[in-house]
GROMACS .gro file of C-alpha atoms in nm:
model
  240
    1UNK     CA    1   2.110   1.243   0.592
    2UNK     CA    2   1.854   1.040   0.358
    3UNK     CA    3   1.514   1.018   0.511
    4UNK     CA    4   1.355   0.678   0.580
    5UNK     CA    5   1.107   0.523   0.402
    6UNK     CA    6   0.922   0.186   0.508
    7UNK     CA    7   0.692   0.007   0.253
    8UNK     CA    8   0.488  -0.242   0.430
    9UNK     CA    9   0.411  -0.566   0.199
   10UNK     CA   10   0.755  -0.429   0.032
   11UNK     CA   11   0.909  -0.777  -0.086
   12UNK     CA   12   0.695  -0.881  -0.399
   13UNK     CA   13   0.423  -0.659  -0.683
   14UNK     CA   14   0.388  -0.326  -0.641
   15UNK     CA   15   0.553  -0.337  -0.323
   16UNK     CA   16   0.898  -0.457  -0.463
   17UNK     CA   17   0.856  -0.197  -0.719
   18UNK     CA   18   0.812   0.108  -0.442
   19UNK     CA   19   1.074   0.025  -0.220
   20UNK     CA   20   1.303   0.000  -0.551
   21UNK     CA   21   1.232   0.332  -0.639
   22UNK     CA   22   1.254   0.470  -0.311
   23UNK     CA   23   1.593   0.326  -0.276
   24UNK     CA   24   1.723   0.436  -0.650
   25UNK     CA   25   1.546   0.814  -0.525
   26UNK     CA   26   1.771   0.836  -0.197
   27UNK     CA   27   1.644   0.696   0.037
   28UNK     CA   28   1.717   0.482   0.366
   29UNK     CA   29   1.424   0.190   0.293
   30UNK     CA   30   1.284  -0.113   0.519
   31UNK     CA   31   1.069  -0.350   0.305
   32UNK     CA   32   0.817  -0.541   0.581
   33UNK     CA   33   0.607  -0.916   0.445
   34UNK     CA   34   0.419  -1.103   0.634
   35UNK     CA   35   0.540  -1.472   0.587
   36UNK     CA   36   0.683  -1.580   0.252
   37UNK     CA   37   1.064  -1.575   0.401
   38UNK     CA   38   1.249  -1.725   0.077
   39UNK     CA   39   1.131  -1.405  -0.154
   40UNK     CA   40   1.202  -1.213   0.114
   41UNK     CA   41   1.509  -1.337   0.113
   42UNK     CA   42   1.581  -1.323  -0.236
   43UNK     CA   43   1.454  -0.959  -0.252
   44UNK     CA   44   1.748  -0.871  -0.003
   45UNK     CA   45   2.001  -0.997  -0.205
   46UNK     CA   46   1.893  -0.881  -0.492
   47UNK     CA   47   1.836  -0.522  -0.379
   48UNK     CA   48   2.008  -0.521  -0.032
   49UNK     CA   49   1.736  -0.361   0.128
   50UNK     CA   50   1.644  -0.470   0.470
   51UNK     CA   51   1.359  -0.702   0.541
   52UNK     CA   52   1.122  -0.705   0.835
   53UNK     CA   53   0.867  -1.006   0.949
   54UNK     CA   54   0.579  -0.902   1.108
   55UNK     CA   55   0.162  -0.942   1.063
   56UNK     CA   56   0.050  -0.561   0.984
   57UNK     CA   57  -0.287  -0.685   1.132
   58UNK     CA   58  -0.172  -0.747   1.443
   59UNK     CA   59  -0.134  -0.395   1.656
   60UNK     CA   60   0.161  -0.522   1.906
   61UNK     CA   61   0.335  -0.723   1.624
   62UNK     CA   62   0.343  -0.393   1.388
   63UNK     CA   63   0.431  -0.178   1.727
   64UNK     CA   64   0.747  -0.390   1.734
   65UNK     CA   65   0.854  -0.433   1.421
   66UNK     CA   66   0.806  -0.053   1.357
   67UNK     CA   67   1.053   0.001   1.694
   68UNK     CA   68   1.293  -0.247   1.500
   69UNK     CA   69   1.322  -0.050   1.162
   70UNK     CA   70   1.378   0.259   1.374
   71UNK     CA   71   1.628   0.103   1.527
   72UNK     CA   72   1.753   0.037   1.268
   73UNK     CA   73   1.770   0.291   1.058
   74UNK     CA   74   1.673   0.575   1.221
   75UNK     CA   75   1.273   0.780   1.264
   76UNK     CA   76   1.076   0.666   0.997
   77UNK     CA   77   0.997   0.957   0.763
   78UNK     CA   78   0.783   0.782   0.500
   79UNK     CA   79   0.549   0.548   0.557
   80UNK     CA   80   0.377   0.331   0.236
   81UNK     CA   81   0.101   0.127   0.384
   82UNK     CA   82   0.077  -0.128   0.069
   83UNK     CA   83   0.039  -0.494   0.253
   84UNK     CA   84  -0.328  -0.632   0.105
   85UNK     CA   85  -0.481  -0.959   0.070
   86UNK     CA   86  -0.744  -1.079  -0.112
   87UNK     CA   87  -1.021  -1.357   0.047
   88UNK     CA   88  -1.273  -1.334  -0.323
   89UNK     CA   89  -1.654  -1.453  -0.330
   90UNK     CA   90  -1.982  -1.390  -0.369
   91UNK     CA   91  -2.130  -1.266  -0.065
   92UNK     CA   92  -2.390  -1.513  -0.041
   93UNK     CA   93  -2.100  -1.719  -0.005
   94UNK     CA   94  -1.892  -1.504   0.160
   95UNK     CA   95  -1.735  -1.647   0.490
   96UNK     CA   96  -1.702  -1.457   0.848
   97UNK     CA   97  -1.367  -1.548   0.852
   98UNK     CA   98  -1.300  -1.405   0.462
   99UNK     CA   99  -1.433  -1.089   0.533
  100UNK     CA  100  -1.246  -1.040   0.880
  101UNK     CA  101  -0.883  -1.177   0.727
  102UNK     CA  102  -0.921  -0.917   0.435
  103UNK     CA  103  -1.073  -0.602   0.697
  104UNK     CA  104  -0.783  -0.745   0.949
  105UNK     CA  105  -0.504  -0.709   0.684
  106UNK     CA  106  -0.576  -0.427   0.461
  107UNK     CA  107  -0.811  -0.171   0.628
  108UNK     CA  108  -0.664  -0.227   1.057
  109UNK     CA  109  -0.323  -0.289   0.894
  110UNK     CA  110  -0.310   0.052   0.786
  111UNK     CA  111  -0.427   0.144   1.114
  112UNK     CA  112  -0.192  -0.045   1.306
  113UNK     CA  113   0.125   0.057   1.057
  114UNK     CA  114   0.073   0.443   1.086
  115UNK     CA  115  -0.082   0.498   1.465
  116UNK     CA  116   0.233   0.403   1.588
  117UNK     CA  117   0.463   0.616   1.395
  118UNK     CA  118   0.239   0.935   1.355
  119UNK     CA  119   0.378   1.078   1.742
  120UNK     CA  120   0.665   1.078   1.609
  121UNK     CA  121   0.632   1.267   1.300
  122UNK     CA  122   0.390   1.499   1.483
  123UNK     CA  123   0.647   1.599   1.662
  124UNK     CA  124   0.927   1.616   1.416
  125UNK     CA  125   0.695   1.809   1.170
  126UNK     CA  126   0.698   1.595   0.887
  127UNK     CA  127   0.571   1.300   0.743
  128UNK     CA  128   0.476   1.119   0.407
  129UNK     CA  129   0.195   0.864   0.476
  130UNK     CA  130   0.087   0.711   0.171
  131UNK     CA  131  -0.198   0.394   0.121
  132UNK     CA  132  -0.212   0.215  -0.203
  133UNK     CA  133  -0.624   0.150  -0.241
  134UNK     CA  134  -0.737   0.000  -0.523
  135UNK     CA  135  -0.961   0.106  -0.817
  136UNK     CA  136  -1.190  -0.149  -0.686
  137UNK     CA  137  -1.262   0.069  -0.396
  138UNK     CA  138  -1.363   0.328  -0.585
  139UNK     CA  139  -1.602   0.130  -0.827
  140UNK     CA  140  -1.669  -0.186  -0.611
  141UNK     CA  141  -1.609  -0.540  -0.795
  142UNK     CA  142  -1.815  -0.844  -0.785
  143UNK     CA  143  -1.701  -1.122  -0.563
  144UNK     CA  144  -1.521  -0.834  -0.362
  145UNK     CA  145  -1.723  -0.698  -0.113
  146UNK     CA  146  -1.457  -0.733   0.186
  147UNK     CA  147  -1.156  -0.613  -0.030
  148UNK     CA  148  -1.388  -0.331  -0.185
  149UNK     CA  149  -1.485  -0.215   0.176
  150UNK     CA  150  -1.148  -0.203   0.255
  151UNK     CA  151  -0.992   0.026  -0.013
  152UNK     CA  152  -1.267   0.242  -0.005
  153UNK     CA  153  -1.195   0.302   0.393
  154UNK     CA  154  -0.856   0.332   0.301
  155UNK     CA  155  -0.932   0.664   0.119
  156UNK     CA  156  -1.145   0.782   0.442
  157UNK     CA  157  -0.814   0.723   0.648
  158UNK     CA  158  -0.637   0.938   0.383
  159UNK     CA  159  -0.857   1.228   0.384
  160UNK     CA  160  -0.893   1.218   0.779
  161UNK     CA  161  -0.485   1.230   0.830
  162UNK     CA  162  -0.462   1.482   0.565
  163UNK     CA  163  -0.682   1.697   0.781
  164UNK     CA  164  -0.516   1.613   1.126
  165UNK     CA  165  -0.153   1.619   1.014
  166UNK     CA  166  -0.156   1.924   0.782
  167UNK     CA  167  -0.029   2.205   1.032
  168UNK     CA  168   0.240   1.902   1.158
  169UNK     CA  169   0.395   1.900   0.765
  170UNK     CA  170   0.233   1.569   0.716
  171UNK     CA  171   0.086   1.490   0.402
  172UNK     CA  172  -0.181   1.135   0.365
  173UNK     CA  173  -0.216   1.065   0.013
  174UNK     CA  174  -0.362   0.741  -0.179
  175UNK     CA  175  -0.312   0.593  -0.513
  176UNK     CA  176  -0.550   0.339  -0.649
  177UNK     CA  177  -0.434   0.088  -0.854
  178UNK     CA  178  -0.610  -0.066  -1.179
  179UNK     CA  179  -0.503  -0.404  -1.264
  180UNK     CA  180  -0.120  -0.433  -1.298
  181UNK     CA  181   0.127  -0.720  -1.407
  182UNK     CA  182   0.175  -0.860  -1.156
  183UNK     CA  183   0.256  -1.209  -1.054
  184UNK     CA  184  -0.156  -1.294  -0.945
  185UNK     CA  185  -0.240  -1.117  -1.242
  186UNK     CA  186  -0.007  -1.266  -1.492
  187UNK     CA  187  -0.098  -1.616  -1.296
  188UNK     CA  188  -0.466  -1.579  -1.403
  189UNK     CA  189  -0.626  -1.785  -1.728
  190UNK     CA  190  -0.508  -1.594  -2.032
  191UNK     CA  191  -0.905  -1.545  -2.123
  192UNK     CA  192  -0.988  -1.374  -1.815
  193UNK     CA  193  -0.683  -1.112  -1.864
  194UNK     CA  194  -0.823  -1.052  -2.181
  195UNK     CA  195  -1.136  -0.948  -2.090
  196UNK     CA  196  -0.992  -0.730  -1.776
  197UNK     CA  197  -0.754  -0.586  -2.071
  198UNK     CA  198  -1.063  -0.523  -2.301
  199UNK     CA  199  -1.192  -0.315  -1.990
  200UNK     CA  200  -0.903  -0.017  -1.983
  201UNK     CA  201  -0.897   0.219  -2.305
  202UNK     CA  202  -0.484   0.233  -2.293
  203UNK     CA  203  -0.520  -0.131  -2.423
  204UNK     CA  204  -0.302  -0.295  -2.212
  205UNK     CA  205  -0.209  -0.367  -1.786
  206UNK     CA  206  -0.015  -0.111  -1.586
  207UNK     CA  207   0.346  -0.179  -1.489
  208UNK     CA  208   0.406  -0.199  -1.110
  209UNK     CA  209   0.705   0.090  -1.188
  210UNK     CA  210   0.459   0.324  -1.285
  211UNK     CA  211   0.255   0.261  -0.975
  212UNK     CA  212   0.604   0.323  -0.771
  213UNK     CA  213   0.653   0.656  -0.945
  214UNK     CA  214   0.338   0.765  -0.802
  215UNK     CA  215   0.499   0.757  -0.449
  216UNK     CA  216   0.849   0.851  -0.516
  217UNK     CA  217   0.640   1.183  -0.593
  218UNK     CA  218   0.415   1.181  -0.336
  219UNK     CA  219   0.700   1.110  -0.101
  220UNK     CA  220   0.925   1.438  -0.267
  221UNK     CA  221   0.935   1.828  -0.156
  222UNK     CA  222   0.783   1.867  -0.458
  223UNK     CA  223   0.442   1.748  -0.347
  224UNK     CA  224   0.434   1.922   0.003
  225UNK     CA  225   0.061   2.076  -0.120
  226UNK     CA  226  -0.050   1.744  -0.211
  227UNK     CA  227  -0.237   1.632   0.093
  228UNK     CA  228  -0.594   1.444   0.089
  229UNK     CA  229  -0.601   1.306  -0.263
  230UNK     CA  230  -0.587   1.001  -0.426
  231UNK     CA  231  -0.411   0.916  -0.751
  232UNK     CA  232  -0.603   0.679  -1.019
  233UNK     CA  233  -0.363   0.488  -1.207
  234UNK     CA  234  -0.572   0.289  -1.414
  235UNK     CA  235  -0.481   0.344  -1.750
  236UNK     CA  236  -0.792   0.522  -1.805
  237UNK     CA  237  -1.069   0.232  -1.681
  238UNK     CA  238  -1.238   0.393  -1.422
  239UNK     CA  239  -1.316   0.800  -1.351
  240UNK     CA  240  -1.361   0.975  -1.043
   0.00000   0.00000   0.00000
């Protein structure tokens, strides 16, 4: 029986790109966005995997739509907590409501997409959780101190579960991002890609599929000692 695997902010970027490979890799996948129904839509037909509306930063809205994927298709086995938004500016100019929208979505939203599940693979003795951070939580980034904050407590979650789920046979893993092609990226003036390009020694912007074979592998057997790290995929730009 294939195991399930639910990519939260699964219907566009990176996120189209995991729960693509998860799919072509075997297994059973549930692709969750938050409100742009006509791509999720056309991501269905395309792929025919199964869509989910709900608001990851919402606790009783993610409780839900997590009970509706099990449903579903069964205990969810992997769990890619991917959904992110971005609210940019200087923090002089920096807005309550930017930095609680971005701390809401991408650091709670983890929160509120794995605390629900994690029972569940306690008891069954396994789990994959893995959190796509950002290499701009590792170095920080001007005009980015909420999304910054957020990736880098994205690898504290990691390293926590790692700890607390080990002796359960569940693994917490990151991967952090550099800058990738997709659509906001490609969308941005052609200058200012060319200067983020300048910044990474391999010359050129990753490909959301190689972000995506990160977690196929994270998810396998194969990485079962892999528990507590983070992956940098960013073509060389940034060293921990």
């Amino acid at each position: 029986m294939a195991r399930v695997a639910l990519v939260t902010g699964g219907t566009r970027g990176i996120g189209a790109a995991i729960s693509k490979a998860l799919k072509a890799a075997g297994y059973d996948v549930a692709a969750s966005y938050a409100g742009n129904d006509a791509a999720a839509a056309a991501f269905t037909d395309e792929t025919g995997i199964k869509t989910y509306k709900w608001n990851v930063g919402d606790y009783a809205s993610s409780a839900e739509g997590l009970a509706r994927v099990e449903a579903d298709l069964g205990p969810i086995d992997v769990v890619v907590a991917n959904a992110g938004i971005t609210r940019d500016a200087p923090f002089h100019k920096m807005t309550p409501e930017q930095w609680h929208e971005v701390i809401d979505t991408n650091l709670t939203g983890v929160f509120n997409t794995v605390h629900p599940i994690w029972p569940g693979m306690r008891e069954r003795k396994f789990g994959r959780v893995i959190v796509i951070s950002s290499v701009n939580g590792q170095k920080g980034q001007f005009g980015q101190v909420n999304y910054a904050a957020t990736k880098a407590g994205d690898l504290g979650i990691v390293k926590s579960l790692a700890q607390e789920g080990a002796r359960a046979g569940i693994t917490a893993n990151a991967i952090c991002p550099g800058y990738i092609a997709t659509e906001m990226v490609m969308a941005v003036p052609e200058k200012v890609r060319e200067s983020i390009i300048a910044q990474i020694p391999t010359g050129r912007l990753g490909e959301p599929e190689e972000i995506a074979r990160c977690v196929v592998f994270l998810a396998s057997d194969e990485a079962t000692f892999i528990n507590g790290s983070t992956i940098s995929a960013n073509g060389g730009q940034f060293f921990v």
